Coordinates of C-alpha atoms in Angstrom, one line a residue:
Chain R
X1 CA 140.9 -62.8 17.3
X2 CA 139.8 -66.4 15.7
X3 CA 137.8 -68.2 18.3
X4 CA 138.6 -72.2 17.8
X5 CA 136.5 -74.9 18.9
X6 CA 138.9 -77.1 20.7
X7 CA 136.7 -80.3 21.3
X8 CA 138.0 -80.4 24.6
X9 CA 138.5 -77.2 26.0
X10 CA 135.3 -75.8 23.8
X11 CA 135.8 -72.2 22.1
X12 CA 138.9 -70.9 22.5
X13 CA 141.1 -67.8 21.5
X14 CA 143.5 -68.5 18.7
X15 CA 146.2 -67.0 20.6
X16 CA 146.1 -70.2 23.0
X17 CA 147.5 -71.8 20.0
X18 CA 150.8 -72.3 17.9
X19 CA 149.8 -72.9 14.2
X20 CA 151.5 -75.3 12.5
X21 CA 150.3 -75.2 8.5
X22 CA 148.7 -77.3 5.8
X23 CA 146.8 -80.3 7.4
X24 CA 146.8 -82.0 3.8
X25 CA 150.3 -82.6 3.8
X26 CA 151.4 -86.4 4.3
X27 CA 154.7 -86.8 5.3
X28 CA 155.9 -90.1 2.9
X29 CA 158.0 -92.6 4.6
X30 CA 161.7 -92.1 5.1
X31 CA 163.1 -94.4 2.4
X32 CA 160.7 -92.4 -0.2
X33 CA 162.0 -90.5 -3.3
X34 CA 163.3 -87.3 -3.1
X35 CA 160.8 -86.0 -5.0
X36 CA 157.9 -87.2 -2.4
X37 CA 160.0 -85.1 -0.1
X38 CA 161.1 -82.0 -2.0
X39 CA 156.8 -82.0 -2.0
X40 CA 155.8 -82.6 1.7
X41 CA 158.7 -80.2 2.4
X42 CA 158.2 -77.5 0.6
X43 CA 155.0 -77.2 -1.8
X44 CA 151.7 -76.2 -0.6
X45 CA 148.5 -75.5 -2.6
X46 CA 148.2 -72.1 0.1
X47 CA 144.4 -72.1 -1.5
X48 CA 142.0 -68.9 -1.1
X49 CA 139.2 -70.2 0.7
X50 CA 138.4 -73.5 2.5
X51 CA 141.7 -74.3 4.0
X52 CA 142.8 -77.5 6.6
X53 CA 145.1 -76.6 8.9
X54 CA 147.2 -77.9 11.8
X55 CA 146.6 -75.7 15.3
X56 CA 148.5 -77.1 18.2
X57 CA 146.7 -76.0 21.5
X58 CA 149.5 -75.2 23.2
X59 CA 148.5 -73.5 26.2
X60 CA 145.7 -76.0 26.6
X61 CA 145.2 -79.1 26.3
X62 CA 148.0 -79.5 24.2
X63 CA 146.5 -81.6 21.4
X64 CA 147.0 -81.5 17.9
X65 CA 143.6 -80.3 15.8
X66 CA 142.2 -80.1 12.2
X67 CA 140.6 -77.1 12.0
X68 CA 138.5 -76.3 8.5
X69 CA 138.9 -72.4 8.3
X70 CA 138.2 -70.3 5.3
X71 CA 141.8 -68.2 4.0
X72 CA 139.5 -65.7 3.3
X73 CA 136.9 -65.2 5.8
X74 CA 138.6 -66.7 9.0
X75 CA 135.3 -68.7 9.3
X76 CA 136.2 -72.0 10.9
X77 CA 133.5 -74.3 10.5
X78 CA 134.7 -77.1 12.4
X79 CA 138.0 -78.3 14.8
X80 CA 138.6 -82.3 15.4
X81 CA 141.6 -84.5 16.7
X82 CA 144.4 -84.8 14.3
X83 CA 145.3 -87.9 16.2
X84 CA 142.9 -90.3 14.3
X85 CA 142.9 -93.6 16.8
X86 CA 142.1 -91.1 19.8
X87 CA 139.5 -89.1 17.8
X88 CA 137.6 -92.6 17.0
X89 CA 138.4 -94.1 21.0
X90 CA 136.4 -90.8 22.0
X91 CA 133.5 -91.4 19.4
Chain C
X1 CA 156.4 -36.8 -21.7
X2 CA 156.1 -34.0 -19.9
X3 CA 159.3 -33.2 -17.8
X4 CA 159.1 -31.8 -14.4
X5 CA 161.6 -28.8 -13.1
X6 CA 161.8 -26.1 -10.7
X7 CA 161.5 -24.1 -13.5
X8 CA 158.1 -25.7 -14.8
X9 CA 157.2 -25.1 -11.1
X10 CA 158.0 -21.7 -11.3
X11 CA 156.1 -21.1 -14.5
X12 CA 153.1 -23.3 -13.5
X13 CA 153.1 -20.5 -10.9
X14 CA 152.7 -17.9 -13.1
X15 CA 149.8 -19.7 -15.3
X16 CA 147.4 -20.6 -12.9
X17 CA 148.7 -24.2 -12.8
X18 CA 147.0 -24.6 -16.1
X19 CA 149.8 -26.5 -17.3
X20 CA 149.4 -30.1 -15.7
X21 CA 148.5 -32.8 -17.8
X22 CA 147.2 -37.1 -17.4
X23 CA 150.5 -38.9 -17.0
X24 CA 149.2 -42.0 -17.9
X25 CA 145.6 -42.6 -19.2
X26 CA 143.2 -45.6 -19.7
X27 CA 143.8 -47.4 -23.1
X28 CA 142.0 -49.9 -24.7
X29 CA 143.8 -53.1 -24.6
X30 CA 145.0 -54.4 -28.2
X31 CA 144.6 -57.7 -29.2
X32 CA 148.4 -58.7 -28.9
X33 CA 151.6 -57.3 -26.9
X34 CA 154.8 -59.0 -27.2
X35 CA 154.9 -59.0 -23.1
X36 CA 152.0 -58.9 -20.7
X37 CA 152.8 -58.3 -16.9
X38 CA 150.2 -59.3 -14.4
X39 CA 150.0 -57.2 -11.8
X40 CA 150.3 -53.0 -11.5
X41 CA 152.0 -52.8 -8.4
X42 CA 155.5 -51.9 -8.2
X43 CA 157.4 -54.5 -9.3
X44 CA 155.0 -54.8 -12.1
X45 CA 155.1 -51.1 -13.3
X46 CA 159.0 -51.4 -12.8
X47 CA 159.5 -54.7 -14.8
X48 CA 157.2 -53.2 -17.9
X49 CA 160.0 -49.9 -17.8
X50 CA 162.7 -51.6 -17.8
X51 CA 161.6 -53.6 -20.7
X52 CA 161.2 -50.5 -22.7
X53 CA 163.9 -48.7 -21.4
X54 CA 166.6 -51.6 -21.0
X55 CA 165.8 -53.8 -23.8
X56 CA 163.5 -51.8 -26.1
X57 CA 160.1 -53.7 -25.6
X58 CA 157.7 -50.8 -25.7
X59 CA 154.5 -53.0 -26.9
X60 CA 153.7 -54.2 -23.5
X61 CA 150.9 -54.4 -21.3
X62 CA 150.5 -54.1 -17.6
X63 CA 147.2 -55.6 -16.3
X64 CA 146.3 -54.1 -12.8
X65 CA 142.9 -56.1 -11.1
X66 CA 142.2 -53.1 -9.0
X67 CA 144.3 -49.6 -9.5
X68 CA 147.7 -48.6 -9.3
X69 CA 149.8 -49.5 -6.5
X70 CA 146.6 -50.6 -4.3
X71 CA 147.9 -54.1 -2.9
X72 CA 151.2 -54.1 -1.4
X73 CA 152.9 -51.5 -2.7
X74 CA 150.3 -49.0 -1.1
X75 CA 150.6 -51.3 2.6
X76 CA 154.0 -51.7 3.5
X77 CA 156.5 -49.3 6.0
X78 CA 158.6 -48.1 2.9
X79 CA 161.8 -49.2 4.4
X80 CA 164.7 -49.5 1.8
X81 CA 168.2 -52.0 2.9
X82 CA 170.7 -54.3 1.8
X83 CA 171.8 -55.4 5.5
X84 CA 172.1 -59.2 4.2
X85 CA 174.2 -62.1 4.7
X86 CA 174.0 -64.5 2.3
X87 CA 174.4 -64.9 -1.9
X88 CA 171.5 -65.1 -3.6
X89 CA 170.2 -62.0 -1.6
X90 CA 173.2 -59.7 -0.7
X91 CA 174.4 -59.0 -4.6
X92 CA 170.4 -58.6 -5.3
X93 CA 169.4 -56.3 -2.6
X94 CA 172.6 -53.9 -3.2
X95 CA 171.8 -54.2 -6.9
X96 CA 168.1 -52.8 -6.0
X97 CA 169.6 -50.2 -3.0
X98 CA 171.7 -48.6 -6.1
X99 CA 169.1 -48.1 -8.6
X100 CA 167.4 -46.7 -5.2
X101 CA 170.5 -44.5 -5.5
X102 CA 169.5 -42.5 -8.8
X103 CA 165.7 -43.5 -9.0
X104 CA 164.5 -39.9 -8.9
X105 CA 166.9 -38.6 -11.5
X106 CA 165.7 -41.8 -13.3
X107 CA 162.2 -41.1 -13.4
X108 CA 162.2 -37.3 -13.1
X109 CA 160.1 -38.3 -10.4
X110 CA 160.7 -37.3 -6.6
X111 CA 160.4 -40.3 -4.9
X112 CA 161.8 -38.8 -1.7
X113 CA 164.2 -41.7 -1.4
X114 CA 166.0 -40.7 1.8
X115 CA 169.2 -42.4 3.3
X116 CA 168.6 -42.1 6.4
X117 CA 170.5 -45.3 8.2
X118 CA 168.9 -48.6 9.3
X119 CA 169.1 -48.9 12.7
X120 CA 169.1 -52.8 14.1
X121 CA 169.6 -52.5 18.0
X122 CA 171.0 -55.2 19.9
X123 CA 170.4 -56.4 23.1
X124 CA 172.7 -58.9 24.3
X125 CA 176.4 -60.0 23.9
X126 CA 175.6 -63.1 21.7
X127 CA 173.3 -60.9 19.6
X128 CA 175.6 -58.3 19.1
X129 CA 178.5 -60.9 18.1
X130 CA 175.7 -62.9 15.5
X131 CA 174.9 -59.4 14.1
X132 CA 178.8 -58.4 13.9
X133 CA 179.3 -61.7 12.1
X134 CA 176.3 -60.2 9.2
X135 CA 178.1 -56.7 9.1
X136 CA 181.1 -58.2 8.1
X137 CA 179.9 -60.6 5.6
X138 CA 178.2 -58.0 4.1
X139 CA 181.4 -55.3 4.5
X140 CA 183.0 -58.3 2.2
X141 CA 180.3 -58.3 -0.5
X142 CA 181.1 -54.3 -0.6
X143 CA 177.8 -53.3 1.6
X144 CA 178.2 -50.6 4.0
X145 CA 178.2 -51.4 7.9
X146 CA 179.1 -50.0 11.1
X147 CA 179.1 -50.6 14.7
X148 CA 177.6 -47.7 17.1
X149 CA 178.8 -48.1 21.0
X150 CA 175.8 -47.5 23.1
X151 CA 177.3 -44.2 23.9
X152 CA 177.5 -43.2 20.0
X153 CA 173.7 -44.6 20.0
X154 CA 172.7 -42.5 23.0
X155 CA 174.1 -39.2 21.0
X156 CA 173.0 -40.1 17.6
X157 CA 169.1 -41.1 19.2
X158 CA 168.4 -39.8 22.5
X159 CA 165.1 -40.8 23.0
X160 CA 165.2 -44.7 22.9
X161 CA 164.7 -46.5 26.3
X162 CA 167.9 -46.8 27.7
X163 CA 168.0 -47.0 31.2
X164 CA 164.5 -48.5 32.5
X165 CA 164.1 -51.0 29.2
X166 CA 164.0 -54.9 30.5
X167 CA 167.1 -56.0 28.1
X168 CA 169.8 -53.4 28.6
X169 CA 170.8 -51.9 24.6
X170 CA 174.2 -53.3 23.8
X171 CA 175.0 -51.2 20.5
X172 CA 173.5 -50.8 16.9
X173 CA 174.7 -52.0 13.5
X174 CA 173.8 -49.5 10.7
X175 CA 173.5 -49.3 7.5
X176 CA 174.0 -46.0 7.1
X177 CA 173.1 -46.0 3.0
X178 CA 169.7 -47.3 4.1
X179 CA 166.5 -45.2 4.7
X180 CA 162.9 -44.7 3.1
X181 CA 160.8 -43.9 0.2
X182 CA 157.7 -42.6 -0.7
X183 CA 155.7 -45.4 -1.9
X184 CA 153.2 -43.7 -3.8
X185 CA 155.6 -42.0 -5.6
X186 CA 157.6 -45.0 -6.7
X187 CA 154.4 -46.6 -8.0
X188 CA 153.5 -42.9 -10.1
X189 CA 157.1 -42.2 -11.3
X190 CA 157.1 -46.0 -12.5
X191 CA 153.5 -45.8 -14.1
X192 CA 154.5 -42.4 -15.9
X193 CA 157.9 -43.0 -16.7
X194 CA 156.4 -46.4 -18.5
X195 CA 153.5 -44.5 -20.5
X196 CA 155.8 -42.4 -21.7
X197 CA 157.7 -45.5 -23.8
X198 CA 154.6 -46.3 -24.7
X199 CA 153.6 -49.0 -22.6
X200 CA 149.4 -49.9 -21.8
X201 CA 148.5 -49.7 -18.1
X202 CA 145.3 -51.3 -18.1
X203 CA 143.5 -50.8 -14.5
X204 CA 140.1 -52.3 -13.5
X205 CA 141.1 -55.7 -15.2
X206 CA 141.4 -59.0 -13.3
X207 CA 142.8 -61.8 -15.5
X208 CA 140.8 -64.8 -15.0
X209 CA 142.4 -67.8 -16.8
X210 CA 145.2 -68.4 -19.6
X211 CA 145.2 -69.2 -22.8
X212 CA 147.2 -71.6 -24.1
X213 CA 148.2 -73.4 -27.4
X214 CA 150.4 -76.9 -27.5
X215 CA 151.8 -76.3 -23.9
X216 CA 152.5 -73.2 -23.8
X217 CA 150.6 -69.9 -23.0
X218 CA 149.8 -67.4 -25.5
X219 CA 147.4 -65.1 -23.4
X220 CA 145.5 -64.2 -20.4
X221 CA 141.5 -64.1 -20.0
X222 CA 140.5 -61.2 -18.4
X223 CA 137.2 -59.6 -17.0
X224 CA 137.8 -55.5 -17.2
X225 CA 135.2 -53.4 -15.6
X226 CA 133.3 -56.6 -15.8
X227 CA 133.2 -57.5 -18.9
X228 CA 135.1 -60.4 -20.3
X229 CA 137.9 -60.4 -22.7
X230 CA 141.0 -61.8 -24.1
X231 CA 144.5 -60.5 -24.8
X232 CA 147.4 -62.2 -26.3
X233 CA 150.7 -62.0 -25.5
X234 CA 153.7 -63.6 -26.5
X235 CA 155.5 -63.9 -22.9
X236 CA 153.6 -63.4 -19.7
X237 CA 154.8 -62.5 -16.3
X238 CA 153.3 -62.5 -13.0
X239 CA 153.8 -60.2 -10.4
X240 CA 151.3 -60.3 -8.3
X241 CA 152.8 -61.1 -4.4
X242 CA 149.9 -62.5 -2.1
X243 CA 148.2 -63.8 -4.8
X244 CA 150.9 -66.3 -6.3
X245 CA 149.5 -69.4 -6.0
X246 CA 146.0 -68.6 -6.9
X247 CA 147.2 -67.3 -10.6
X248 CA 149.6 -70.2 -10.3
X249 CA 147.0 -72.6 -10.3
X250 CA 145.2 -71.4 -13.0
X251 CA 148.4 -71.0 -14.7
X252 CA 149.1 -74.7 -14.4
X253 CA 152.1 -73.9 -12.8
X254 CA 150.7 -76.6 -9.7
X255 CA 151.8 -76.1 -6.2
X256 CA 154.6 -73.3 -5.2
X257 CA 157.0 -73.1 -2.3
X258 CA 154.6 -70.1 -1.0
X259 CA 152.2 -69.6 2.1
X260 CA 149.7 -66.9 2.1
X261 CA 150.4 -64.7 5.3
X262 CA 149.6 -60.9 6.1
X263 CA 151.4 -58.3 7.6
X264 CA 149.9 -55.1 9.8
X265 CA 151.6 -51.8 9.6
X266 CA 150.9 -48.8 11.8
X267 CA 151.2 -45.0 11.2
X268 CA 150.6 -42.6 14.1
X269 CA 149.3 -39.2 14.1
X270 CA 152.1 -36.5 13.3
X271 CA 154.2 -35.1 15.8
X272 CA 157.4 -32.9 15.9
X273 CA 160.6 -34.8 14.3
X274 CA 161.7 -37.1 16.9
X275 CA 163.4 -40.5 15.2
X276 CA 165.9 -39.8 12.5
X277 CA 166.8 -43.1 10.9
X278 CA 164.9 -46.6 10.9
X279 CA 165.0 -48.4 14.2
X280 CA 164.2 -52.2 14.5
X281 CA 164.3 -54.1 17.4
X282 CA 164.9 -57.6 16.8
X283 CA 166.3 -60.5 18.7
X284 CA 164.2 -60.7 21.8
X285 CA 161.2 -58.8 20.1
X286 CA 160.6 -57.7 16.9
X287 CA 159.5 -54.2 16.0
X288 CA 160.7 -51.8 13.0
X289 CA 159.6 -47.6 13.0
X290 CA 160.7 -44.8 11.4
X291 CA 159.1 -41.0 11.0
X292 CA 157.3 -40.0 8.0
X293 CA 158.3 -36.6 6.5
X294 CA 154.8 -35.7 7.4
X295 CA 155.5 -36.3 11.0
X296 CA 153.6 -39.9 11.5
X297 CA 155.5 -42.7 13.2
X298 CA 154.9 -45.9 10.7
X299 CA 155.6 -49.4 12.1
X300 CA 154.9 -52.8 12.1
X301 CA 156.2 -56.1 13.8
X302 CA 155.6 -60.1 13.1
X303 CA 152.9 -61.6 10.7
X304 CA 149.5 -62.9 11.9
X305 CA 151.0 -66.0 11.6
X306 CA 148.1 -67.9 10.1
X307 CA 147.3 -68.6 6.0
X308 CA 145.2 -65.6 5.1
X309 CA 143.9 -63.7 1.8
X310 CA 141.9 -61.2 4.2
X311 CA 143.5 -57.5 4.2
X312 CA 142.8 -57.2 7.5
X313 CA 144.8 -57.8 10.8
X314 CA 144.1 -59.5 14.5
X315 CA 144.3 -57.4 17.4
X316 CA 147.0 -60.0 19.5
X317 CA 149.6 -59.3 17.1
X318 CA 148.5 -55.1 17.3
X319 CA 149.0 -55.4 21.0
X320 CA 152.3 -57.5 21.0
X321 CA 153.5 -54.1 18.3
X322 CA 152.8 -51.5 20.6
X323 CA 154.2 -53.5 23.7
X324 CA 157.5 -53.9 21.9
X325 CA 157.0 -49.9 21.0
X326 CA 156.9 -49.4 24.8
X327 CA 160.0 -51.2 25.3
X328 CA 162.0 -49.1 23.4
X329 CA 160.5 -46.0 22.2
X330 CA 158.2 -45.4 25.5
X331 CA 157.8 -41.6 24.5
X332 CA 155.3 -42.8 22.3
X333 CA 153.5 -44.3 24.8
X334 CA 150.5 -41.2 24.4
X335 CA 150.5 -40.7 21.0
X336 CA 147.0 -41.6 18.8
X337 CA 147.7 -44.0 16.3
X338 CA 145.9 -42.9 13.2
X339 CA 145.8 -46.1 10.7
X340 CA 146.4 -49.6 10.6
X341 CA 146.2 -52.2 8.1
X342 CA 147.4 -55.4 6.6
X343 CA 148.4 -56.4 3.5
X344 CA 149.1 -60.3 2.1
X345 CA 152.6 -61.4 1.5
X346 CA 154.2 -64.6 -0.5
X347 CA 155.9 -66.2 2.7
X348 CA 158.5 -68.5 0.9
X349 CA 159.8 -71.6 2.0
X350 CA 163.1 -69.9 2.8
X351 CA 162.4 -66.4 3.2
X352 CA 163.8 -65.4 0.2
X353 CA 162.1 -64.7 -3.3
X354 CA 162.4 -65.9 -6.7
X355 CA 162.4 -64.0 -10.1
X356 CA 162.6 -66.9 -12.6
X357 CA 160.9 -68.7 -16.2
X358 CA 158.7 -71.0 -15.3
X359 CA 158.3 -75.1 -16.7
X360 CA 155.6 -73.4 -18.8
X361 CA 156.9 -71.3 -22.3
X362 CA 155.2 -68.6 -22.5
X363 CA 155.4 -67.6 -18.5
X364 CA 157.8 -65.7 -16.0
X365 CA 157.4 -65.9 -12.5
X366 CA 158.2 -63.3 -9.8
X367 CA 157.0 -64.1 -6.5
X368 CA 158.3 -64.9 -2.9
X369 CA 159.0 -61.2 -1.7
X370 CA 157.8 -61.7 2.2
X371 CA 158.5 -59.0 4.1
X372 CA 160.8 -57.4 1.9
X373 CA 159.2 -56.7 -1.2
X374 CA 159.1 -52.8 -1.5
X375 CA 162.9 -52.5 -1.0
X376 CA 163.5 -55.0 -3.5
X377 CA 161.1 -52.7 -6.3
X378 CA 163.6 -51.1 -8.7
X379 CA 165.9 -54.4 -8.4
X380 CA 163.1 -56.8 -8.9
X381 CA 161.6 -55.5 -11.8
X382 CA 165.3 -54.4 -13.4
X383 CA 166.5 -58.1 -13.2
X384 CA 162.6 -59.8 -14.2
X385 CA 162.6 -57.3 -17.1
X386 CA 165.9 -59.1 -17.9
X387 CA 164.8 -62.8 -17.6
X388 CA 161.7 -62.1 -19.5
X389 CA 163.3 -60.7 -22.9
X390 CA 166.7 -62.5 -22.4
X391 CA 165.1 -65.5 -21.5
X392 CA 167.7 -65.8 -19.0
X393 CA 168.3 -64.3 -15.9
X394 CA 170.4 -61.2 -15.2
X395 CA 173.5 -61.9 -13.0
X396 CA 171.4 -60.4 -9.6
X397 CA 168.5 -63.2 -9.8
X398 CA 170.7 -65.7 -11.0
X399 CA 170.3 -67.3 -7.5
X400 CA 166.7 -66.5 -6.9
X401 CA 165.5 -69.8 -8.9
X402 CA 162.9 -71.7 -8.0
X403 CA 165.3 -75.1 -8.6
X404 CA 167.0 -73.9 -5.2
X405 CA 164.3 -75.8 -3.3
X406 CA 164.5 -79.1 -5.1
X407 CA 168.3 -79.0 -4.9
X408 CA 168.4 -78.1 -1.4
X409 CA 170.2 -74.3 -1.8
X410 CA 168.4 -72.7 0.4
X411 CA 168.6 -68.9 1.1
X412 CA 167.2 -68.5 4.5
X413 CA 168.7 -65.3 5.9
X414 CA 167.2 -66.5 8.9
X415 CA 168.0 -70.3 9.5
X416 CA 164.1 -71.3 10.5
X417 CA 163.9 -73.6 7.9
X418 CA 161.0 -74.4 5.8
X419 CA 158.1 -72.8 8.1
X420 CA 157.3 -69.4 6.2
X421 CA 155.5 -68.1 9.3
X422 CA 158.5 -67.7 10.8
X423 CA 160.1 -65.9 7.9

C-alpha cells in the first residue's frame, strides 16, 4: 500500500485514489500542430526513479494532486494541488 | 549439439547419467558481432536463433544483465492464445500460436506446450454478444473459436461457481488450440538451441551506454561482472520489456509510447488435477488461472496500476485477485497460496507491441508486449530476427510499427484509448 499525503485529508491509502499518469505532460492548445499532440498524447519519458505524477483523490476530497514518488522505491516525498491558483489562495 | 531421445534416456540410464553435458557456457565476448541483442529473456534468446537458423547470422551476441530468463520470462502465468480481434495482432499472434505448434520438435526441447483450451467466461447477454462478435472476426482470419452453452460448460468444468456466483455464467468462448507452456523450458531450449549455431550468450553483463559514430550506433558499453567494457556490433536490438525507455534514452531514441507498470502472478500449493484448460474471468472482473502440471493453481488479475520499476506487488490488487478467485472458483477458497510476485511490463499506448527499426541506423526495437508478452515468444523473436537482417519487417510485424501512433492506427484490442493502465 502507498500511503499519500493528501494536503487535505493528511496520509492516505493509495487505494482512495484513481491515478491518472505523467504530471509533466502539458496539454498544448487545440489549434497546435499535430506533432505537439501526437507528443502530449502518447509519449512519456516513463523514467526510473523520481517521477511526477497525477493522483486524483477520488474517494476523498476529490482533488487533483502532484505527487513526487520514486518509480523505483514508491517513496513519495511530497503531494501538492495540481490546481495552481487554489494551491497559492491556500498559501 | 547434443540431441536428446528416449533412447539417450534409456542409455543415460544405464551409465550412471554420466553422459550430460553444459548446453551453453560462458564465453568471452569478441570485439565485434554482426548483431548484438539486448536482453536474454525470451524474445531475446528467440530472436538471436532465428537469425542463425532463418537467415544464417551465427556471429551474434545476446547480452543478458542478470541470467537467463530472470525478468519476465521467469514471472508471468505461461498462458499461450491467439483469441484476437484486430490486424496488426490477430495474423501475429496465430503466426506465434503455430511456431508454438512444433516448438518442441523445433528445439529438441520439451517445452511441455499443452493445448489445453482458453476459457473466457461470460457473464451477461451484452458480454456474451461483444465476445461472439471477437470469435467471429477471428473465425474469419482462420483462428479457431467456439461457443460452449452453460450446460456444455457445466460438463466440460464442473467446479466453477455456478449457482451461488453474483453474476449468473452465461456461456464460454474457447479457443480450443490455446493452453500453456513451461517457461523455463522455452527460455533453455532457446538458449541451447542458439549455442549450438554458434551464437555468444553473455550473462552477468548490463549494457550501460552506446557507442556511436556519425549518427548511427556501432556498439554497446557494457559493465560484465563489474567490469567495464565495449563490444561492437553492426546492428543492435533491444529486447528488454520493462526496461524500454530506460535503454531508450540512452539510446537516443527520446521518449516512447511506453508506461512502466507491473503485474502480480500467484501460484498455489499443489493439489489433485481440478481445472483442465485456462479460465479467465473478464467483463465484470478480471481474473485468469490455470493448473500447473505440478498441481499449483497459477493466476494473476489487473496491474498495480501505478508507474513502477520495483518487482514487487501491493497487497490491494492481491486481495481484489483472490476475491475474483472466490467468485468463480470458490473451491479454492482453503487452499495456501505458495508464491507471489510481480514482474515490470511495457504498457503501450494501445495495448499492443511493436517490433520495428528505429530513426537510429544501427538499432531495432522490440518493445510494447504488456500483458501478453510470453505468448507472443517464438512469434516475436521469428519476425524481429527478420526486421533485423532484412532490414524490413516480415509480413506478421508489418503492422506493429511504431509510426501507428503518429498516424493515428491504433491497435487497441481493447478500445481504452491511450491510458496504458488500463491496457
Amino acid at each position: 500500500m502507498l500511503r499519500i499525503p493528501c494536503p487535505f485529508c493528511g496520509p492516505r491509502d493509495h487505494t482512495e485514489f484513481s491515478y491518472e499518469g505523467d504530471a509533466t505532460v502539458v496539454y498544448p492548445a487545440l489549434d497546435a500542430s499535430e506533432e505537439a499532440w501526437f507528443e502530449a498524447v502518447f509519449l512519456r519519458d516513463n523514467p526510473r526513479g523520481a517521477h511526477s505524477e497525477v493522483w486524483h483523490h477520488i474517494q476523498g476530497c476529490r482533488s487533483f494532486l502532484i505527487v513526487e514518488r520514486d518509480t523505483l522505491t514508491h517513496e513519495i516525498t511530497g503531494a501538492r494541488l495540481a490546481h495552481r491558483p487554489t494551491a497559492e489562495a491556500l498559501k | 549439439m547434443q540431441r536428446y531421445s528416449a533412447l539417450a534416456v534409456l542409455w543415460g540410464g544405464l551409465t550412471g547419467q554420466t553422459h550430460w553435458k553444459p548446453v551453453w557456457g560462458r564465453p568471452e565476448p569478441k570485439g565485434h558481432y554482426d548483431v548484438i541483442i539486448v536482453g536474454g529473456g525470451g524474445h531475446g534468446l528467440a530472436t538471436a536463433y532465428y537469425l542463425a537458423k532463418e537467415h544464417g547470422i551465427t556471429n551474434v551476441a545476446v547480452i543478458e544483465k542478470g541470467w537467463l530468463g530472470g525478468g519476465n520470462a521467469g514471472r508471468n502465468t505461461t498462458i499461450i492464445r491467439s483469441n484476437y480481434m484486430i490486424e496488426g495482432n490477430t495474423e501475429f499472434y496465430e503466426h506465434s500460436l503455430k511456431l508454438w505448434e512444433n516448438l518442441s520438435q523445433e528445439l529438441n526441447f520439451n517445452v511441455m506446450f499443452s493445448q489445453r483450451a482458453h476459457v473466457s467466461l461470460v457473464f451477461s447477454a451484452a458480454e456474451r454478444d461483444a465476445t461472439a462478435r471477437r470469435y467471429n472476426l477471428m473465425r474469419l482470419n482462420g483462428i479457431d473459436g467456439e461457443f460452449w452453452d452453460p450446460a456444455e460448460l457445466r460438463r466440460r468444468i464442473p467446479h466453477l461457481n455456478y449457482d451461488q456466483g453474483r453474476f449468473e455464467i452465461f456461456g464460454a468462448y474457447v479457443q480450443p488450440r490455446a493452453g500453456t507452456a513451461r517457461h523455463d523450458a522455452v527460455n533453455w531450449g532457446y538458449a541451447r538451441a542458439a549455442t549450438a549455431l554458434g551464437i555468444d550468450i553473455i550473462q552477468n553483463c548490463e549494457v550501460t551506454g552506446f557507442i556511436r559514430r556519425a549518427g548511427a550506433l556501432i556498439g554497446v558499453e557494457t559493465r560484465r561482472d563489474g567490469v567495464a567494457g565495449e563490444i561492437y556490433a553492426d546492428k543492435i536490438g533491444l529486447a528488454v520489456a520493462g526496461h524500454t525507455s530506460v535503454l531508450a534514452h540512452k539510446a537516443g531514441l527520446g521518449k516512447l509510447p511506453l508506461e512502466t507498470h507491473k503485474l502480480q502472478a500467484y501460484v498455489s500449493e499443489p493439489i489433485k488435477p481440478i481445472v483442465d484448460q485456462v479460465i479467465v474471468f473478464g467483463g465484470v472482473g478480471h481474473f485468469y488461472i490455470s493448473q500447473s502440471d505440478k498441481g499449483g493453481m497459477v493466476f494473476g488479475g489487473d496491474l498495480d496500476s501505478y508507474n513502477s520499476y520495483a518487482q514487487k506487488g501491493n497487497l490491494p490488487v492481491y486481495q481484489n485477485v483472490m476475491a475474483a478467485c472466490m467468485q468463480i472458483l470458490p473451491c479454492l477458497g482453503r487452499v495456501k497460496l505458495l508464491r507471489q510476485w510481480a514482474g515490470v511490463m511495457d504498457m503501450s499506448m494501445d495495448g499492443s507491441p511493436f517490433i520495428t527499426k528505429t530513426d537510429i541506423p544501427g538499432l531495432y526495437l522490440n518493445a510494447g508486449w504488456c500483458y501478453g508478452g510470453f505468448k507472443a515468444t517464438p512469434g516475436s523473436g521469428h519476425t524481429f530476427a527478420h526486421t533485423i537482417a532484412r532490414d524490413e519487417p516480415h509480413w506478421a510485424n508489418a503492422r506493429l510499427t511504431l509510426e501507428r501512433y503518429r498516424e493515428g492506427r491504433l491497435i487497441d484490442e481493447s478500445g481504452h484509448g491511450p491510458v496504458p493502465k488500463l491496457h
